[in-house]
Tab-separated table of C-alpha atoms and ligand atoms in Angstrom:
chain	number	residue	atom	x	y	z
A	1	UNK	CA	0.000	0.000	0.000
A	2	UNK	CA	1.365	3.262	-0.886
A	3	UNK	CA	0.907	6.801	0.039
A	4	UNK	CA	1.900	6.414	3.997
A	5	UNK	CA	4.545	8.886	5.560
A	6	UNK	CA	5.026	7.043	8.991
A	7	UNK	CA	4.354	3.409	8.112
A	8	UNK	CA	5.619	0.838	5.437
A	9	UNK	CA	3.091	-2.136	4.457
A	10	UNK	CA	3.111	-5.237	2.386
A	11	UNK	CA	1.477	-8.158	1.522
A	12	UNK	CA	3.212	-11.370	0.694
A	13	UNK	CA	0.992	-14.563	0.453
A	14	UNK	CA	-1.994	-14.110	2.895
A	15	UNK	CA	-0.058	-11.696	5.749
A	16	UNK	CA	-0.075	-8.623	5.512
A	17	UNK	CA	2.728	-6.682	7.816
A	18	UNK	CA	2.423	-3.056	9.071
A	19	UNK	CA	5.608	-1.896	9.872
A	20	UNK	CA	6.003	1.925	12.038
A	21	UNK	CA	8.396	3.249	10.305
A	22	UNK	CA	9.730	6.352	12.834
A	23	UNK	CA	13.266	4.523	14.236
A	24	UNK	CA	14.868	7.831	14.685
A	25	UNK	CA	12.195	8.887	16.840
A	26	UNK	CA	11.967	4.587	18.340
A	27	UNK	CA	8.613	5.128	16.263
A	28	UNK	CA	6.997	7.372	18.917
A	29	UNK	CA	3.216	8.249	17.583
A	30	UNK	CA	2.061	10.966	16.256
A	31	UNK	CA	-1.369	11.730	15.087
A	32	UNK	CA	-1.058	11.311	11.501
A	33	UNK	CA	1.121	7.656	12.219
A	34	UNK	CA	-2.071	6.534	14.293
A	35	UNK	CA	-4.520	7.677	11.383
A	36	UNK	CA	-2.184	5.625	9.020
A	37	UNK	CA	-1.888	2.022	10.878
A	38	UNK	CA	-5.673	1.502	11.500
A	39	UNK	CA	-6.356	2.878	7.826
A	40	UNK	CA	-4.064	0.208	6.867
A	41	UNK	CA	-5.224	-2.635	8.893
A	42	UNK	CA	-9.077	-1.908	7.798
A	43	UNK	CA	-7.642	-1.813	4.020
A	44	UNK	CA	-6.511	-5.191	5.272
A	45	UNK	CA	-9.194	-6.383	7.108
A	46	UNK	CA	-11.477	-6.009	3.471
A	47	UNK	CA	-9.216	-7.637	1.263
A	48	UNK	CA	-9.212	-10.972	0.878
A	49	UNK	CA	-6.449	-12.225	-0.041
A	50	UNK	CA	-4.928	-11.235	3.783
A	51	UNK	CA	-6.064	-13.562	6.713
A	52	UNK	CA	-3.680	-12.376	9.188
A	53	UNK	CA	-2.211	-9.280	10.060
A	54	UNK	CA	1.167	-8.174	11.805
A	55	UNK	CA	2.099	-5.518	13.080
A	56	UNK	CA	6.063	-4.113	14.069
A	57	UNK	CA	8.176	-1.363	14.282
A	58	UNK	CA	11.405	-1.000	12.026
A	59	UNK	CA	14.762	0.374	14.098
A	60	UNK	CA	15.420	-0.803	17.949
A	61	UNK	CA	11.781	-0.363	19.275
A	62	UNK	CA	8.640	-0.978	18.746
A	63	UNK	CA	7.338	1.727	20.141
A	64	UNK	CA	8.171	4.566	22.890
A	65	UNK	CA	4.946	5.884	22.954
A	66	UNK	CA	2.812	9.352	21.961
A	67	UNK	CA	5.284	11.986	20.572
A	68	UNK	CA	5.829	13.813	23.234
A	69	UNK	CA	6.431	16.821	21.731
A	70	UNK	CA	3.439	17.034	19.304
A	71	UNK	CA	1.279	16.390	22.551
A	72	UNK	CA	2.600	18.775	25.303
A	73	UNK	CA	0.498	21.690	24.400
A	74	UNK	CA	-2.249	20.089	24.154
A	75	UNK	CA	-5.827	20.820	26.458
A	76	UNK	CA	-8.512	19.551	26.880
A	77	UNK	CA	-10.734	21.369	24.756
A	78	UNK	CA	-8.331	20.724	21.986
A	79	UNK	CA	-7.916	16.823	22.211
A	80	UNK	CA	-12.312	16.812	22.336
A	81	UNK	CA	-12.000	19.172	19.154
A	82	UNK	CA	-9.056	16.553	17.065
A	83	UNK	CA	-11.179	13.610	18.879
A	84	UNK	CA	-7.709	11.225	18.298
A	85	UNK	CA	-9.631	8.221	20.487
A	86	UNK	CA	-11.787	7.602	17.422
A	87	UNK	CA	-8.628	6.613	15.291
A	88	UNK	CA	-8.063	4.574	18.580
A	89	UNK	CA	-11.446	3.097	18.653
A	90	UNK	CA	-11.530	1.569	15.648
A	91	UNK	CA	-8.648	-0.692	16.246
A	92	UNK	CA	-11.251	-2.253	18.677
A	93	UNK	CA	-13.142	-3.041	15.163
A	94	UNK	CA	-10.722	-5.299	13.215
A	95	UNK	CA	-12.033	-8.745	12.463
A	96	UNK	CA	-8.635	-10.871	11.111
A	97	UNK	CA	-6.708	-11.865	13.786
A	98	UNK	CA	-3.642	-8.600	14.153
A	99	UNK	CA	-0.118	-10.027	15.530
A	100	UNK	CA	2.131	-7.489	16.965
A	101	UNK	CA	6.113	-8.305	16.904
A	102	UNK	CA	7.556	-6.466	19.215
A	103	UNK	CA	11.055	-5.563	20.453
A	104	UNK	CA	13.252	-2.736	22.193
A	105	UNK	CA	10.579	-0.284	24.159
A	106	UNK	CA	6.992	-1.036	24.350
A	107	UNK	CA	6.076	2.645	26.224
A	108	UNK	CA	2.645	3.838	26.866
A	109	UNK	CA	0.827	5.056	23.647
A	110	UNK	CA	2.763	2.148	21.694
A	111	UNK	CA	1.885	-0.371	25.204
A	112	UNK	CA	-1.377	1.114	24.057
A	113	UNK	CA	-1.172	-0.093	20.761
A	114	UNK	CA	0.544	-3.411	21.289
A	115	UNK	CA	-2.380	-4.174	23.688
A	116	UNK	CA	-4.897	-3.849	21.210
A	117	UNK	CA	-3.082	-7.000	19.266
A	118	UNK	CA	-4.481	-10.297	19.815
A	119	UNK	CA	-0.878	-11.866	19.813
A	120	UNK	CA	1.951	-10.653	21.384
A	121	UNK	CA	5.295	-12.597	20.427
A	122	UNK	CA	8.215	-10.373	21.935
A	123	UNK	CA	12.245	-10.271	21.338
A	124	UNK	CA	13.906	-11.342	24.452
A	125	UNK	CA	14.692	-8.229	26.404
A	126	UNK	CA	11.628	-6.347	25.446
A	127	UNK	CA	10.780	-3.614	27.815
A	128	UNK	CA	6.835	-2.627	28.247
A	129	UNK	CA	5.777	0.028	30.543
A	130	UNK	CA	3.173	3.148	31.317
A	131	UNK	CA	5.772	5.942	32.129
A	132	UNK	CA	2.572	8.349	31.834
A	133	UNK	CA	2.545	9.152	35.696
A	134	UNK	CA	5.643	10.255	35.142
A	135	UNK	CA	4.571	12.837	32.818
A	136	UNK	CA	1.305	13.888	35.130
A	137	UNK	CA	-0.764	12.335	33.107
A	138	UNK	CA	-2.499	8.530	32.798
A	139	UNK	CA	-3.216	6.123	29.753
A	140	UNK	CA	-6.094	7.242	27.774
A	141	UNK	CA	-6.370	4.867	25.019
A	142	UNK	CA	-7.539	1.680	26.579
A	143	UNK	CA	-4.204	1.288	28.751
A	144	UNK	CA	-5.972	0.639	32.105
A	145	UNK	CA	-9.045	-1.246	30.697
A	146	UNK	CA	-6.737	-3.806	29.170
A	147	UNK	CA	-3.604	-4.618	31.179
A	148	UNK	CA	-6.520	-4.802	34.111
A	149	UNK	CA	-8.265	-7.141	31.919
A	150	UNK	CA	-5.078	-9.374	30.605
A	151	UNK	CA	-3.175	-9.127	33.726
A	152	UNK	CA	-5.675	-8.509	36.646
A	153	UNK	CA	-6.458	-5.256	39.044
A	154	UNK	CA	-2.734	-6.131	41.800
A	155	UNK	CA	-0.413	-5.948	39.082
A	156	UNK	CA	-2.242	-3.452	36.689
A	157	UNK	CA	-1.944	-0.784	39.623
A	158	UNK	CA	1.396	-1.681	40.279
A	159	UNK	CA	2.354	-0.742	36.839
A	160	UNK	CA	0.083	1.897	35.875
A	161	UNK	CA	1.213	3.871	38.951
A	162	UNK	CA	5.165	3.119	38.982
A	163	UNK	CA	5.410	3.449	35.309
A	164	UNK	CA	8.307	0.345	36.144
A	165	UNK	CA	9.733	-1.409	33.339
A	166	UNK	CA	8.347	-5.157	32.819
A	167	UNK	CA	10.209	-7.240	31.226
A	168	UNK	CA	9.573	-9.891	28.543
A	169	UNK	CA	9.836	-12.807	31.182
A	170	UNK	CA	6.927	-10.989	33.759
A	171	UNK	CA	4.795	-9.711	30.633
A	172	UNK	CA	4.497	-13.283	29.765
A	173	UNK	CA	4.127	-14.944	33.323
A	174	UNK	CA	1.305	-12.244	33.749
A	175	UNK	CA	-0.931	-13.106	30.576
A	176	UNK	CA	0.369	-10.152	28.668
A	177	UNK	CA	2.186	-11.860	25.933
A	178	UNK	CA	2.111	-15.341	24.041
A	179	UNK	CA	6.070	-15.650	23.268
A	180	UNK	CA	9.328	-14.786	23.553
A	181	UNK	CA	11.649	-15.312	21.176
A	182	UNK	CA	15.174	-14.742	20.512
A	183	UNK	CA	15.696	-11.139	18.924
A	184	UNK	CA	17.099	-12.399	15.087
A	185	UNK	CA	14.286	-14.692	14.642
A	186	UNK	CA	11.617	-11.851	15.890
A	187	UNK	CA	10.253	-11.695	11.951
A	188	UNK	CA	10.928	-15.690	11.257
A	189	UNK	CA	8.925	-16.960	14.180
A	190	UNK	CA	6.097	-14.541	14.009
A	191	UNK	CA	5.731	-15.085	9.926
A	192	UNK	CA	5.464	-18.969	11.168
A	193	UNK	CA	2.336	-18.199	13.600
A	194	UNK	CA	0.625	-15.972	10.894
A	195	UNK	CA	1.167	-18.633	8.346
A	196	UNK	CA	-0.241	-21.349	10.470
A	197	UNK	CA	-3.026	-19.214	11.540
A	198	UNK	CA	-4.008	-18.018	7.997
A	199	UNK	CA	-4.439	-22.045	6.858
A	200	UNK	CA	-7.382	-22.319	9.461
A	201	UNK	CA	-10.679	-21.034	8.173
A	202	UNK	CA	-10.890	-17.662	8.280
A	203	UNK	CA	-14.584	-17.201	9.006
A	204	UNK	CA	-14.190	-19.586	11.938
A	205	UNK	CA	-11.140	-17.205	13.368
A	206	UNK	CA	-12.756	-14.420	12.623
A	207	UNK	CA	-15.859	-15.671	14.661
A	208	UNK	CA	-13.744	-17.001	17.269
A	209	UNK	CA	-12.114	-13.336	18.163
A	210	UNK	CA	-15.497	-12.122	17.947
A	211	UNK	CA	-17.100	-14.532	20.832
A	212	UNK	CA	-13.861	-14.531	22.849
A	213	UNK	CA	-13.839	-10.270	22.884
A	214	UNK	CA	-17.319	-11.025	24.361
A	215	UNK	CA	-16.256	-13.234	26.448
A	216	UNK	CA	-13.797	-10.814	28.276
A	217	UNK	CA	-17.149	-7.982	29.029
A	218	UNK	CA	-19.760	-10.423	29.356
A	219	UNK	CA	-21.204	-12.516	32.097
A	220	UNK	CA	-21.144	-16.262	31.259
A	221	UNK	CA	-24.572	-17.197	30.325
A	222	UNK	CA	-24.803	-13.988	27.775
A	223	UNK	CA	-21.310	-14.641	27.090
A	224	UNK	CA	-22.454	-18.576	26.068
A	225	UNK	CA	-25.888	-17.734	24.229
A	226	UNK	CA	-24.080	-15.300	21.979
A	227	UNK	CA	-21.280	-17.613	21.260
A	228	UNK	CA	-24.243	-19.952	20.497
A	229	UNK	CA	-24.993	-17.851	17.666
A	230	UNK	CA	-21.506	-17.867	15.764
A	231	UNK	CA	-21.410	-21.654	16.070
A	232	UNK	CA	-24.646	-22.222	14.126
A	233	UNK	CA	-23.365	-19.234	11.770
A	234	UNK	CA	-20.357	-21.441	10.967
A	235	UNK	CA	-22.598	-24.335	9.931
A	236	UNK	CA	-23.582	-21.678	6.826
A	237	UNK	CA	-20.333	-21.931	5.732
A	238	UNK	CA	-18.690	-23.962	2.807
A	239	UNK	CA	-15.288	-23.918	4.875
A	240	UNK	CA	-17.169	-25.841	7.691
A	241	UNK	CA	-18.433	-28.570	4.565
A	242	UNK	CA	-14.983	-28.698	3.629
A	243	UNK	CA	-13.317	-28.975	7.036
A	244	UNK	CA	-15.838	-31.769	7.781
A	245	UNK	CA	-15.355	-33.809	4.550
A	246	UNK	CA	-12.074	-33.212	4.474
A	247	UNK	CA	-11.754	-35.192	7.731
A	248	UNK	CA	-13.966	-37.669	6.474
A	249	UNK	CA	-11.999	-38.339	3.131
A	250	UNK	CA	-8.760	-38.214	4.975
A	251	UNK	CA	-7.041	-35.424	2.781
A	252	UNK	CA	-5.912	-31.691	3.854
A	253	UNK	CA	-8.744	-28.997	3.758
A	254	UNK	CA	-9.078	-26.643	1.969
A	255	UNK	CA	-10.343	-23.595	3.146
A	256	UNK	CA	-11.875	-20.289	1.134
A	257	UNK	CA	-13.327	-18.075	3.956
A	258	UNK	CA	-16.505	-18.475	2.169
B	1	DAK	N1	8.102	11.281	21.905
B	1	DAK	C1	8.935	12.010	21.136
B	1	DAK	N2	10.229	11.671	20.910
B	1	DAK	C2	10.705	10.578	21.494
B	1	DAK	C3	9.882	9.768	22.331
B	1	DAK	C4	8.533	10.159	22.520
B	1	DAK	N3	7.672	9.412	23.232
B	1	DAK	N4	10.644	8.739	22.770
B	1	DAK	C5	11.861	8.893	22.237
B	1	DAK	N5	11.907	9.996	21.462
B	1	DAK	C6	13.043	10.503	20.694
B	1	DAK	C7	14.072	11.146	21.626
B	1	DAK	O1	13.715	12.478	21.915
B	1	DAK	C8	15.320	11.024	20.775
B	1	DAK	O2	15.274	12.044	19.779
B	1	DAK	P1	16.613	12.931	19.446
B	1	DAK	O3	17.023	13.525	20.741
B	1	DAK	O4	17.582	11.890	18.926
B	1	DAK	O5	16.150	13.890	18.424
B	1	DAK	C9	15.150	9.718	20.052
B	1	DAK	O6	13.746	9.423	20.093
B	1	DAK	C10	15.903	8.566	20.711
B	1	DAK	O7	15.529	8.544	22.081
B	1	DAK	P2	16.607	8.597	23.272
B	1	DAK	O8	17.855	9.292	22.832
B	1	DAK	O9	15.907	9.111	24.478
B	1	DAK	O10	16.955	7.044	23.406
B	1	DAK	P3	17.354	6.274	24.737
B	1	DAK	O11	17.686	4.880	24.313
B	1	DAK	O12	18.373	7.018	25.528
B	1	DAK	O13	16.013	6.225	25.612
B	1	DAK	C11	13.673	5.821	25.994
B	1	DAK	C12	14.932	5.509	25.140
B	1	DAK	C13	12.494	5.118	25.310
B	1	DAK	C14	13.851	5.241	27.388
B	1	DAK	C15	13.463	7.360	26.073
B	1	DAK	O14	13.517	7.866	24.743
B	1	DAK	C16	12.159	7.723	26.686
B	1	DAK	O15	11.999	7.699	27.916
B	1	DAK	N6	11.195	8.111	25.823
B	1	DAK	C17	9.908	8.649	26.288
B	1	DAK	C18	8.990	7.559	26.807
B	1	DAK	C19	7.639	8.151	27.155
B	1	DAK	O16	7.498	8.827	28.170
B	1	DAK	N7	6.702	7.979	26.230
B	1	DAK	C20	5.419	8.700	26.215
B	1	DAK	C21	4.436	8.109	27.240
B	1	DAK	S1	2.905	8.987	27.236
B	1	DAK	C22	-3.592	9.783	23.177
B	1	DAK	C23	-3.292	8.451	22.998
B	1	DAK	C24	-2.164	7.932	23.608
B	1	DAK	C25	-1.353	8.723	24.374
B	1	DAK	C26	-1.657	10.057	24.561
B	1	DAK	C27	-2.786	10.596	23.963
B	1	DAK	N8	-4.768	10.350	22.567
B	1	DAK	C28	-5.537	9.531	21.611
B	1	DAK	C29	-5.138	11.686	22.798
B	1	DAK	C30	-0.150	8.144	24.951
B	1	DAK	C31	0.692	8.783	25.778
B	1	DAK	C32	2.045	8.257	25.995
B	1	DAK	O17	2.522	7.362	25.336
């Protein structure tokens, strides 16, 4: 996809990788870089050719966080005016399942950002924290609601209100992060999980993040009659004919997303 100032993309077989593209700056995010990665993952998240997404940041970091700078004068009558959460929000709206690879500083907007992945696989010595206290201010773009909700209310405060740096090893021990894998194969292992996610039926992933997002804001019984729903949707599908006689004719299926 062309046409992007603060991000590269590409496509190569069914993944599609988002790359922040701001090393000098370890990627720090400014408005326009925000607008750019979710218009890129919904351009992704229509075309079907791409069944999973990743998401990574070229240089030594991820991601450091907002740009400081461009934020510091801001008040709060201009952040309601430039309304940045609804670029924010609609990361909440992706339906493919989003990967983030992530390395070198994982700081509060970019924490932010790596949060609202469904995979984490990290480089060993990756270094994730809120440093927004620090700054007299707090997350604002879903960095409470979902550390609390990954990693529980003890360790959330503990975090949020030191702004201390976790490492890989506690980010995964807490539920924060799938993986952690050595630094050089970062790209290598990551590719592998979004390759052996995109040869599972797509509508049956795509249903699955759907009922398990539910799952984390519902109570169970709502929680099980709308996953309910998605299961009979499935049985609509050719992929679930497929997957079915597939097994039955012992051979590999073959699956459309249709
Ligand atoms: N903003 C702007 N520039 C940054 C930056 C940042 N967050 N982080 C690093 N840089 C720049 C540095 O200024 C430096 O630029 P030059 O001096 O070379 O021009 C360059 O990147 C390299 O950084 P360092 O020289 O500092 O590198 P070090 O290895 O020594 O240190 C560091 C790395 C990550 C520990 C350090 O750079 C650092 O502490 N960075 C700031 C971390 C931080 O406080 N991040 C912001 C948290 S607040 C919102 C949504 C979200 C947010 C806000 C609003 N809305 C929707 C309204 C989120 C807020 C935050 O993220």
């Amino acid at each position: 996809m062309n046409g992007f100032e603060f991000i590269e993309s590409t496509v190569t077989g069914n993944i599609a990788v988002i790359e922040l593209n701001r090393p000098r700056q370890l990627n720090s995010l400014n408005r326009k870089m925000v607008g750019e990665i979710i218009t890129a993952m919904e351009t992704f998240d229509r075309e079907e050719i791409v069944r999973t997404i990743v998401l990574t940041g070229k240089g030594r970091s991820f991601s450091a966080g907002a740009d400081i700078d461009e934020m510091r004068g801001d008040d709060p009558i201009s952040l309601e005016l430039l309304n940045q959460f609804a670029d924010w929000d609609r990361f909440s709206l992706i339906k493919k399942p989003i990967i983030g690879a992530v390395k070198g500083f994982v700081l509060g907007g970019g924490f932010e950002l790596a949060l609202c992945c469904d995979i984490l696989i990290a480089a060993s010595g990756t270094e994730f924290s809120f440093p927004e206290a620090s700054l007299g201010v707090m997350p604002g773009a879903g960095g409470t609601q979902r550390l609390t909700k990954l990693a529980g209310r003890t360790k959330a405060l503990e975090w949020l209100w030191t702004g201390e740096r976790i490492s890989a090893e506690t980010a995964l021990k807490h539920g924060v992060i799938n993986k952690i894998v050595a630094p050089e194969l970062l790209m290598e292992e990551t590719l592998k999980f979004a390759n052996r996610l995109a040869e599972q039926p797509p509508l049956s992933l795509r249903l699955i993040k759907d009922s398990v997002n539910k799952a984390v804001d519902y109570p169970l019984y709502e929680g099980m009659q709308y996953e309910r729903k998605n299961f009979y949707l499935l049985f609509a599908s050719q992929d679930q004919k497929e997957g079915m006689n597939a097994f039955i004719e012992k051979r590999r299926p073959d699956f459309h997303g249709k």
